[in-house]
Amino acid sequence: MTDYLLSDATRARLKQVSTASVATALYKRGLRNQFIQGVVPVAAKAETMVGQAFTLRYIPAREDRNPMTVFRNPDHPQRVAIETCPPGWVLVMDARKDARAATAGSILITRLALRGAAGIVTDGGLRDAAGIGDLDMPAYFARPSAPTNLTLHEALDINVPISCGDAPVFPGDVLLGDRDGVMVIPAHLADEIAEECHAMERFEQFVLEEVQAGAPIIGLYPTTKEENRQKYEDWQARTGR
């Protein structure tokens, strides 16, 4: 879907910014539906998740098509997705926001992590959630769910445009996840969003320090008073940020 490849420099910048900053930067560009609704970290991680999207689409299961024996098929899309998601990318699953059955469990997600994936995001459930939470790789889900995916889901398509938590996700889009959730950055905007948000984070650190010192918000955030603009320039010079 895209020829864009996330550079090491852009990945490093994005790892230093928040979903909140990304949401604001995308809002300025008219993009208001890029936050994946209803997903949370399986377990909080110190490092921000950043990687391009490799997608898997589930449809509602039909009982005659989804007996347990389908897992014997070496071409089963769920298994193939685990084995073909590129290192450094994020596996994103469309489960139609239905967490009554899992979309994967700890064995598959452990394999994904050991293959070097940057993370996994599903708007459905995950089974063996405690084991997934113990992995170093970030994971996001709606909630724990014990039933196997075959109960309600049929894995059908790999690396096609999907919906995840009501957000459009195209293969190659850049996913950024922190403790607040996950943002989807259109691939063609990733480099400029990274640069803008990196600057925004520096400015907001200055603002936070001013607020903690007792400064009022009006005229500071946004900076409409010349005295605050000068303070920010002085702060940059002093801190080297």
mmCIF file of N, CA and C in Angstrom, residues 92-192:
data_model
loop_
_atom_site.group_PDB
_atom_site.id
_atom_site.type_symbol
_atom_site.label_atom_id
_atom_site.label_comp_id
_atom_site.label_asym_id
_atom_site.label_seq_id
_atom_site.Cartn_x
_atom_site.Cartn_y
_atom_site.Cartn_z
ATOM 1 N N VAL A 92 -1.227 -5.462 13.461
ATOM 2 C CA VAL A 92 -2.476 -4.795 13.835
ATOM 3 C C VAL A 92 -3.646 -5.664 13.381
ATOM 4 N N MET A 93 -4.515 -6.020 14.321
ATOM 5 C CA MET A 93 -5.615 -6.929 14.042
ATOM 6 C C MET A 93 -6.960 -6.223 14.096
ATOM 7 N N ASP A 94 -7.778 -6.485 13.091
ATOM 8 C CA ASP A 94 -9.154 -5.991 13.044
ATOM 9 C C ASP A 94 -10.071 -7.104 13.526
ATOM 10 N N ALA A 95 -10.573 -6.951 14.753
ATOM 11 C CA ALA A 95 -11.485 -7.933 15.335
ATOM 12 C C ALA A 95 -12.900 -7.378 15.476
ATOM 13 N N ARG A 96 -13.166 -6.267 14.760
ATOM 14 C CA ARG A 96 -14.495 -5.665 14.777
ATOM 15 C C ARG A 96 -14.909 -5.219 16.190
ATOM 16 N N LYS A 97 -13.911 -4.926 17.023
ATOM 17 C CA LYS A 97 -14.140 -4.491 18.416
ATOM 18 C C LYS A 97 -14.879 -5.550 19.226
ATOM 19 N N ASP A 98 -14.737 -6.820 18.852
ATOM 20 C CA ASP A 98 -15.425 -7.920 19.536
ATOM 21 C C ASP A 98 -14.409 -8.709 20.349
ATOM 22 N N ALA A 99 -14.419 -8.501 21.665
ATOM 23 C CA ALA A 99 -13.452 -9.143 22.554
ATOM 24 C C ALA A 99 -14.021 -10.381 23.240
ATOM 25 N N ARG A 100 -15.140 -10.898 22.755
ATOM 26 C CA ARG A 100 -15.717 -12.093 23.381
ATOM 27 C C ARG A 100 -14.876 -13.341 23.118
ATOM 28 N N ALA A 101 -14.008 -13.281 22.108
ATOM 29 C CA ALA A 101 -13.047 -14.351 21.848
ATOM 30 C C ALA A 101 -11.699 -13.709 21.554
ATOM 31 N N ALA A 102 -10.650 -14.456 21.824
ATOM 32 C CA ALA A 102 -9.302 -13.918 21.638
ATOM 33 C C ALA A 102 -8.956 -13.806 20.162
ATOM 34 N N THR A 103 -8.000 -12.931 19.857
ATOM 35 C CA THR A 103 -7.451 -12.864 18.503
ATOM 36 C C THR A 103 -6.096 -13.560 18.425
ATOM 37 N N ALA A 104 -5.487 -13.830 19.584
ATOM 38 C CA ALA A 104 -4.222 -14.568 19.666
ATOM 39 C C ALA A 104 -3.960 -14.851 21.146
ATOM 40 N N GLY A 105 -2.946 -15.661 21.399
ATOM 41 C CA GLY A 105 -2.564 -15.977 22.771
ATOM 42 C C GLY A 105 -1.065 -15.858 22.965
ATOM 43 N N SER A 106 -0.594 -16.224 24.154
ATOM 44 C CA SER A 106 0.791 -15.937 24.526
ATOM 45 C C SER A 106 1.811 -16.704 23.687
ATOM 46 N N ILE A 107 1.477 -17.913 23.232
ATOM 47 C CA ILE A 107 2.459 -18.671 22.441
ATOM 48 C C ILE A 107 2.727 -17.961 21.117
ATOM 49 N N LEU A 108 1.665 -17.576 20.408
ATOM 50 C CA LEU A 108 1.844 -16.888 19.135
ATOM 51 C C LEU A 108 2.502 -15.531 19.327
ATOM 52 N N ILE A 109 2.097 -14.804 20.361
ATOM 53 C CA ILE A 109 2.648 -13.463 20.568
ATOM 54 C C ILE A 109 4.108 -13.540 21.017
ATOM 55 N N THR A 110 4.454 -14.582 21.763
ATOM 56 C CA THR A 110 5.861 -14.785 22.110
ATOM 57 C C THR A 110 6.688 -15.023 20.859
ATOM 58 N N ARG A 111 6.157 -15.831 19.937
ATOM 59 C CA ARG A 111 6.852 -16.062 18.671
ATOM 60 C C ARG A 111 7.024 -14.745 17.906
ATOM 61 N N LEU A 112 5.974 -13.947 17.876
ATOM 62 C CA LEU A 112 6.040 -12.648 17.203
ATOM 63 C C LEU A 112 7.122 -11.773 17.818
ATOM 64 N N ALA A 113 7.177 -11.744 19.148
ATOM 65 C CA ALA A 113 8.185 -10.929 19.839
ATOM 66 C C ALA A 113 9.596 -11.426 19.536
ATOM 67 N N LEU A 114 9.795 -12.741 19.543
ATOM 68 C CA LEU A 114 11.116 -13.294 19.285
ATOM 69 C C LEU A 114 11.560 -13.070 17.840
ATOM 70 N N ARG A 115 10.602 -12.868 16.940
ATOM 71 C CA ARG A 115 10.938 -12.557 15.550
ATOM 72 C C ARG A 115 11.290 -11.075 15.369
ATOM 73 N N GLY A 116 11.150 -10.289 16.438
ATOM 74 C CA GLY A 116 11.593 -8.905 16.388
ATOM 75 C C GLY A 116 10.528 -7.878 16.076
ATOM 76 N N ALA A 117 9.262 -8.257 16.182
ATOM 77 C CA ALA A 117 8.189 -7.286 15.936
ATOM 78 C C ALA A 117 8.259 -6.156 16.955
ATOM 79 N N ALA A 118 7.776 -4.978 16.545
ATOM 80 C CA ALA A 118 7.783 -3.815 17.431
ATOM 81 C C ALA A 118 6.589 -3.804 18.378
ATOM 82 N N GLY A 119 5.555 -4.606 18.083
ATOM 83 C CA GLY A 119 4.385 -4.631 18.953
ATOM 84 C C GLY A 119 3.217 -5.326 18.292
ATOM 85 N N ILE A 120 2.114 -5.409 19.034
ATOM 86 C CA ILE A 120 0.862 -5.940 18.506
ATOM 87 C C ILE A 120 -0.288 -5.097 19.032
ATOM 88 N N VAL A 121 -1.264 -4.862 18.168
ATOM 89 C CA VAL A 121 -2.457 -4.098 18.535
ATOM 90 C C VAL A 121 -3.668 -4.851 18.019
ATOM 91 N N THR A 122 -4.656 -5.063 18.875
ATOM 92 C CA THR A 122 -5.921 -5.657 18.465
ATOM 93 C C THR A 122 -7.057 -4.925 19.151
ATOM 94 N N ASP A 123 -8.163 -4.720 18.429
ATOM 95 C CA ASP A 123 -9.332 -4.126 19.073
ATOM 96 C C ASP A 123 -10.248 -5.206 19.641
ATOM 97 N N GLY A 124 -9.722 -6.427 19.725
ATOM 98 C CA GLY A 124 -10.434 -7.539 20.352
ATOM 99 C C GLY A 124 -9.702 -8.003 21.595
ATOM 100 N N GLY A 125 -9.856 -9.271 21.918
ATOM 101 C CA GLY A 125 -9.254 -9.821 23.122
ATOM 102 C C GLY A 125 -7.955 -10.559 22.848
ATOM 103 N N LEU A 126 -7.205 -10.821 23.913
ATOM 104 C CA LEU A 126 -6.038 -11.688 23.894
ATOM 105 C C LEU A 126 -6.166 -12.676 25.042
ATOM 106 N N ARG A 127 -5.806 -13.937 24.777
ATOM 107 C CA ARG A 127 -5.817 -14.931 25.850
ATOM 108 C C ARG A 127 -4.414 -15.052 26.432
ATOM 109 N N ASP A 128 -4.334 -15.607 27.654
ATOM 110 C CA ASP A 128 -3.051 -15.700 28.361
ATOM 111 C C ASP A 128 -2.420 -14.315 28.497
ATOM 112 N N ALA A 129 -3.249 -13.345 28.870
ATOM 113 C CA ALA A 129 -2.812 -11.946 28.869
ATOM 114 C C ALA A 129 -1.628 -11.698 29.806
ATOM 115 N N ALA A 130 -1.585 -12.407 30.934
ATOM 116 C CA ALA A 130 -0.485 -12.185 31.873
ATOM 117 C C ALA A 130 0.851 -12.530 31.227
ATOM 118 N N GLY A 131 0.895 -13.625 30.472
ATOM 119 C CA GLY A 131 2.127 -14.002 29.783
ATOM 120 C C GLY A 131 2.520 -12.999 28.719
ATOM 121 N N ILE A 132 1.536 -12.468 28.003
ATOM 122 C CA ILE A 132 1.819 -11.442 26.986
ATOM 123 C C ILE A 132 2.344 -10.175 27.647
ATOM 124 N N GLY A 133 1.763 -9.831 28.785
ATOM 125 C CA GLY A 133 2.211 -8.649 29.504
ATOM 126 C C GLY A 133 3.635 -8.753 30.013
ATOM 127 N N ASP A 134 4.113 -9.990 30.226
ATOM 128 C CA ASP A 134 5.486 -10.182 30.711
ATOM 129 C C ASP A 134 6.531 -10.027 29.610
ATOM 130 N N LEU A 135 6.098 -10.049 28.354
ATOM 131 C CA LEU A 135 7.050 -9.887 27.251
ATOM 132 C C LEU A 135 7.582 -8.453 27.211
ATOM 133 N N ASP A 136 8.789 -8.283 26.669
ATOM 134 C CA ASP A 136 9.336 -6.939 26.484
ATOM 135 C C ASP A 136 8.573 -6.178 25.400
ATOM 136 N N MET A 137 8.017 -6.891 24.425
ATOM 137 C CA MET A 137 7.308 -6.254 23.307
ATOM 138 C C MET A 137 5.982 -5.657 23.768
ATOM 139 N N PRO A 138 5.689 -4.419 23.405
ATOM 140 C CA PRO A 138 4.402 -3.812 23.767
ATOM 141 C C PRO A 138 3.236 -4.533 23.099
ATOM 142 N N ALA A 139 2.121 -4.607 23.819
ATOM 143 C CA ALA A 139 0.897 -5.205 23.288
ATOM 144 C C ALA A 139 -0.292 -4.386 23.768
ATOM 145 N N TYR A 140 -1.266 -4.210 22.883
ATOM 146 C CA TYR A 140 -2.479 -3.435 23.189
ATOM 147 C C TYR A 140 -3.696 -4.281 22.815
ATOM 148 N N PHE A 141 -4.711 -4.233 23.677
ATOM 149 C CA PHE A 141 -5.922 -5.014 23.433
ATOM 150 C C PHE A 141 -7.118 -4.343 24.075
ATOM 151 N N ALA A 142 -8.314 -4.921 23.828
ATOM 152 C CA ALA A 142 -9.513 -4.421 24.484
ATOM 153 C C ALA A 142 -9.622 -4.963 25.901
ATOM 154 N N ARG A 143 -9.371 -6.273 26.042
ATOM 155 C CA ARG A 143 -9.406 -6.906 27.368
ATOM 156 C C ARG A 143 -8.990 -8.365 27.231
ATOM 157 N N PRO A 144 -8.721 -9.037 28.377
ATOM 158 C CA PRO A 144 -8.438 -10.469 28.319
ATOM 159 C C PRO A 144 -9.662 -11.253 27.852
ATOM 160 N N SER A 145 -9.410 -12.348 27.144
ATOM 161 C CA SER A 145 -10.507 -13.175 26.652
ATOM 162 C C SER A 145 -9.997 -14.598 26.457
ATOM 163 N N ALA A 146 -10.596 -15.552 27.159
ATOM 164 C CA ALA A 146 -10.105 -16.928 27.127
ATOM 165 C C ALA A 146 -10.510 -17.724 25.886
ATOM 166 N N PRO A 147 -11.717 -17.550 25.309
ATOM 167 C CA PRO A 147 -12.111 -18.400 24.183
ATOM 168 C C PRO A 147 -11.178 -18.239 22.977
ATOM 169 N N THR A 148 -10.903 -19.363 22.300
ATOM 170 C CA THR A 148 -10.064 -19.314 21.104
ATOM 171 C C THR A 148 -10.695 -18.433 20.033
ATOM 172 N N ASN A 149 -9.859 -17.885 19.166
ATOM 173 C CA ASN A 149 -10.368 -16.982 18.134
ATOM 174 C C ASN A 149 -11.427 -17.654 17.267
ATOM 175 N N LEU A 150 -11.299 -18.954 17.032
ATOM 176 C CA LEU A 150 -12.233 -19.667 16.157
ATOM 177 C C LEU A 150 -13.672 -19.602 16.655
ATOM 178 N N THR A 151 -13.844 -19.320 17.926
ATOM 179 C CA THR A 151 -15.191 -19.237 18.497
ATOM 180 C C THR A 151 -16.029 -18.174 17.791
ATOM 181 N N LEU A 152 -15.396 -17.040 17.473
ATOM 182 C CA LEU A 152 -16.139 -15.922 16.896
ATOM 183 C C LEU A 152 -15.464 -15.281 15.685
ATOM 184 N N HIS A 153 -14.191 -15.589 15.444
ATOM 185 C CA HIS A 153 -13.432 -14.896 14.417
ATOM 186 C C HIS A 153 -12.859 -15.872 13.386
ATOM 187 N N GLU A 154 -12.862 -15.443 12.132
ATOM 188 C CA GLU A 154 -12.127 -16.155 11.095
ATOM 189 C C GLU A 154 -11.068 -15.221 10.519
ATOM 190 N N ALA A 155 -9.803 -15.598 10.669
ATOM 191 C CA ALA A 155 -8.715 -14.824 10.084
ATOM 192 C C ALA A 155 -8.770 -14.984 8.576
ATOM 193 N N LEU A 156 -8.843 -13.862 7.856
ATOM 194 C CA LEU A 156 -9.102 -13.963 6.421
ATOM 195 C C LEU A 156 -8.037 -13.288 5.562
ATOM 196 N N ASP A 157 -7.719 -12.022 5.848
ATOM 197 C CA ASP A 157 -6.852 -11.251 4.952
ATOM 198 C C ASP A 157 -5.623 -10.730 5.682
ATOM 199 N N ILE A 158 -4.494 -10.783 4.986
ATOM 200 C CA ILE A 158 -3.232 -10.273 5.525
ATOM 201 C C ILE A 158 -2.790 -9.054 4.719
ATOM 202 N N ASN A 159 -2.400 -8.025 5.457
ATOM 203 C CA ASN A 159 -1.831 -6.800 4.884
ATOM 204 C C ASN A 159 -2.753 -6.132 3.869
ATOM 205 N N VAL A 160 -3.982 -5.911 4.333
ATOM 206 C CA VAL A 160 -4.978 -5.135 3.583
ATOM 207 C C VAL A 160 -5.422 -3.982 4.480
ATOM 208 N N PRO A 161 -6.046 -2.940 3.926
ATOM 209 C CA PRO A 161 -6.588 -1.879 4.784
ATOM 210 C C PRO A 161 -7.636 -2.445 5.734
ATOM 211 N N ILE A 162 -7.577 -2.015 6.985
ATOM 212 C CA ILE A 162 -8.506 -2.509 7.996
ATOM 213 C C ILE A 162 -9.019 -1.342 8.843
ATOM 214 N N SER A 163 -10.000 -1.671 9.669
ATOM 215 C CA SER A 163 -10.418 -0.798 10.766
ATOM 216 C C SER A 163 -9.931 -1.430 12.056
ATOM 217 N N CYS A 164 -9.344 -0.632 12.931
ATOM 218 C CA CYS A 164 -8.974 -1.122 14.255
ATOM 219 C C CYS A 164 -9.424 -0.075 15.264
ATOM 220 N N GLY A 165 -10.376 -0.433 16.112
ATOM 221 C CA GLY A 165 -10.916 0.532 17.053
ATOM 222 C C GLY A 165 -11.478 1.753 16.365
ATOM 223 N N ASP A 166 -12.131 1.539 15.220
ATOM 224 C CA ASP A 166 -12.769 2.595 14.415
ATOM 225 C C ASP A 166 -11.787 3.511 13.700
ATOM 226 N N ALA A 167 -10.501 3.247 13.787
ATOM 227 C CA ALA A 167 -9.507 4.042 13.055
ATOM 228 C C ALA A 167 -9.097 3.295 11.789
ATOM 229 N N PRO A 168 -8.957 4.005 10.670
ATOM 230 C CA PRO A 168 -8.465 3.348 9.456
ATOM 231 C C PRO A 168 -6.976 3.067 9.576
ATOM 232 N N VAL A 169 -6.582 1.849 9.218
ATOM 233 C CA VAL A 169 -5.168 1.475 9.248
ATOM 234 C C VAL A 169 -4.804 0.883 7.891
ATOM 235 N N PHE A 170 -3.859 1.524 7.206
ATOM 236 C CA PHE A 170 -3.371 1.018 5.931
ATOM 237 C C PHE A 170 -2.002 0.380 6.152
ATOM 238 N N PRO A 171 -1.721 -0.720 5.456
ATOM 239 C CA PRO A 171 -0.392 -1.321 5.598
ATOM 240 C C PRO A 171 0.706 -0.284 5.367
ATOM 241 N N GLY A 172 1.650 -0.251 6.287
ATOM 242 C CA GLY A 172 2.748 0.709 6.182
ATOM 243 C C GLY A 172 2.546 1.980 6.966
ATOM 244 N N ASP A 173 1.302 2.249 7.426
ATOM 245 C CA ASP A 173 1.099 3.378 8.339
ATOM 246 C C ASP A 173 1.970 3.190 9.577
ATOM 247 N N VAL A 174 2.249 4.283 10.275
ATOM 248 C CA VAL A 174 3.116 4.204 11.449
ATOM 249 C C VAL A 174 2.272 4.237 12.715
ATOM 250 N N LEU A 175 2.453 3.232 13.556
ATOM 251 C CA LEU A 175 1.749 3.133 14.832
ATOM 252 C C LEU A 175 2.640 3.657 15.947
ATOM 253 N N LEU A 176 2.074 4.500 16.811
ATOM 254 C CA LEU A 176 2.783 4.985 17.991
ATOM 255 C C LEU A 176 1.907 4.706 19.203
ATOM 256 N N GLY A 177 2.454 3.944 20.147
ATOM 257 C CA GLY A 177 1.686 3.575 21.332
ATOM 258 C C GLY A 177 2.393 3.943 22.616
ATOM 259 N N ASP A 178 1.668 4.553 23.543
ATOM 260 C CA ASP A 178 2.190 4.819 24.880
ATOM 261 C C ASP A 178 1.148 4.367 25.898
ATOM 262 N N ARG A 179 1.235 4.858 27.113
ATOM 263 C CA ARG A 179 0.319 4.379 28.151
ATOM 264 C C ARG A 179 -1.111 4.877 27.958
ATOM 265 N N ASP A 180 -1.287 5.900 27.107
ATOM 266 C CA ASP A 180 -2.632 6.401 26.823
ATOM 267 C C ASP A 180 -3.337 5.602 25.740
ATOM 268 N N GLY A 181 -2.572 4.924 24.863
ATOM 269 C CA GLY A 181 -3.190 4.187 23.775
ATOM 270 C C GLY A 181 -2.334 4.220 22.528
ATOM 271 N N VAL A 182 -2.986 4.163 21.354
ATOM 272 C CA VAL A 182 -2.258 4.020 20.084
ATOM 273 C C VAL A 182 -2.794 5.010 19.052
ATOM 274 N N MET A 183 -1.872 5.735 18.415
ATOM 275 C CA MET A 183 -2.196 6.610 17.295
ATOM 276 C C MET A 183 -1.714 5.982 16.000
ATOM 277 N N VAL A 184 -2.464 6.252 14.922
ATOM 278 C CA VAL A 184 -2.100 5.794 13.581
ATOM 279 C C VAL A 184 -1.675 7.009 12.763
ATOM 280 N N ILE A 185 -0.428 7.029 12.331
ATOM 281 C CA ILE A 185 0.102 8.142 11.536
ATOM 282 C C ILE A 185 0.164 7.699 10.081
ATOM 283 N N PRO A 186 -0.562 8.368 9.170
ATOM 284 C CA PRO A 186 -0.436 8.021 7.761
ATOM 285 C C PRO A 186 1.026 8.058 7.334
ATOM 286 N N ALA A 187 1.434 7.052 6.567
ATOM 287 C CA ALA A 187 2.852 6.889 6.243
ATOM 288 C C ALA A 187 3.464 8.141 5.632
ATOM 289 N N HIS A 188 2.728 8.816 4.748
ATOM 290 C CA HIS A 188 3.307 9.962 4.045
ATOM 291 C C HIS A 188 3.517 11.173 4.950
ATOM 292 N N LEU A 189 2.957 11.117 6.176
ATOM 293 C CA LEU A 189 3.116 12.232 7.119
ATOM 294 C C LEU A 189 4.096 11.915 8.249
ATOM 295 N N ALA A 190 4.609 10.709 8.300
ATOM 296 C CA ALA A 190 5.355 10.263 9.475
ATOM 297 C C ALA A 190 6.582 11.124 9.761
ATOM 298 N N ASP A 191 7.352 11.449 8.738
ATOM 299 C CA ASP A 191 8.586 12.211 8.975
ATOM 300 C C ASP A 191 8.294 13.615 9.495
ATOM 301 N N GLU A 192 7.322 14.302 8.887
ATOM 302 C CA GLU A 192 7.038 15.662 9.334
ATOM 303 C C GLU A 192 6.343 15.684 10.691
#
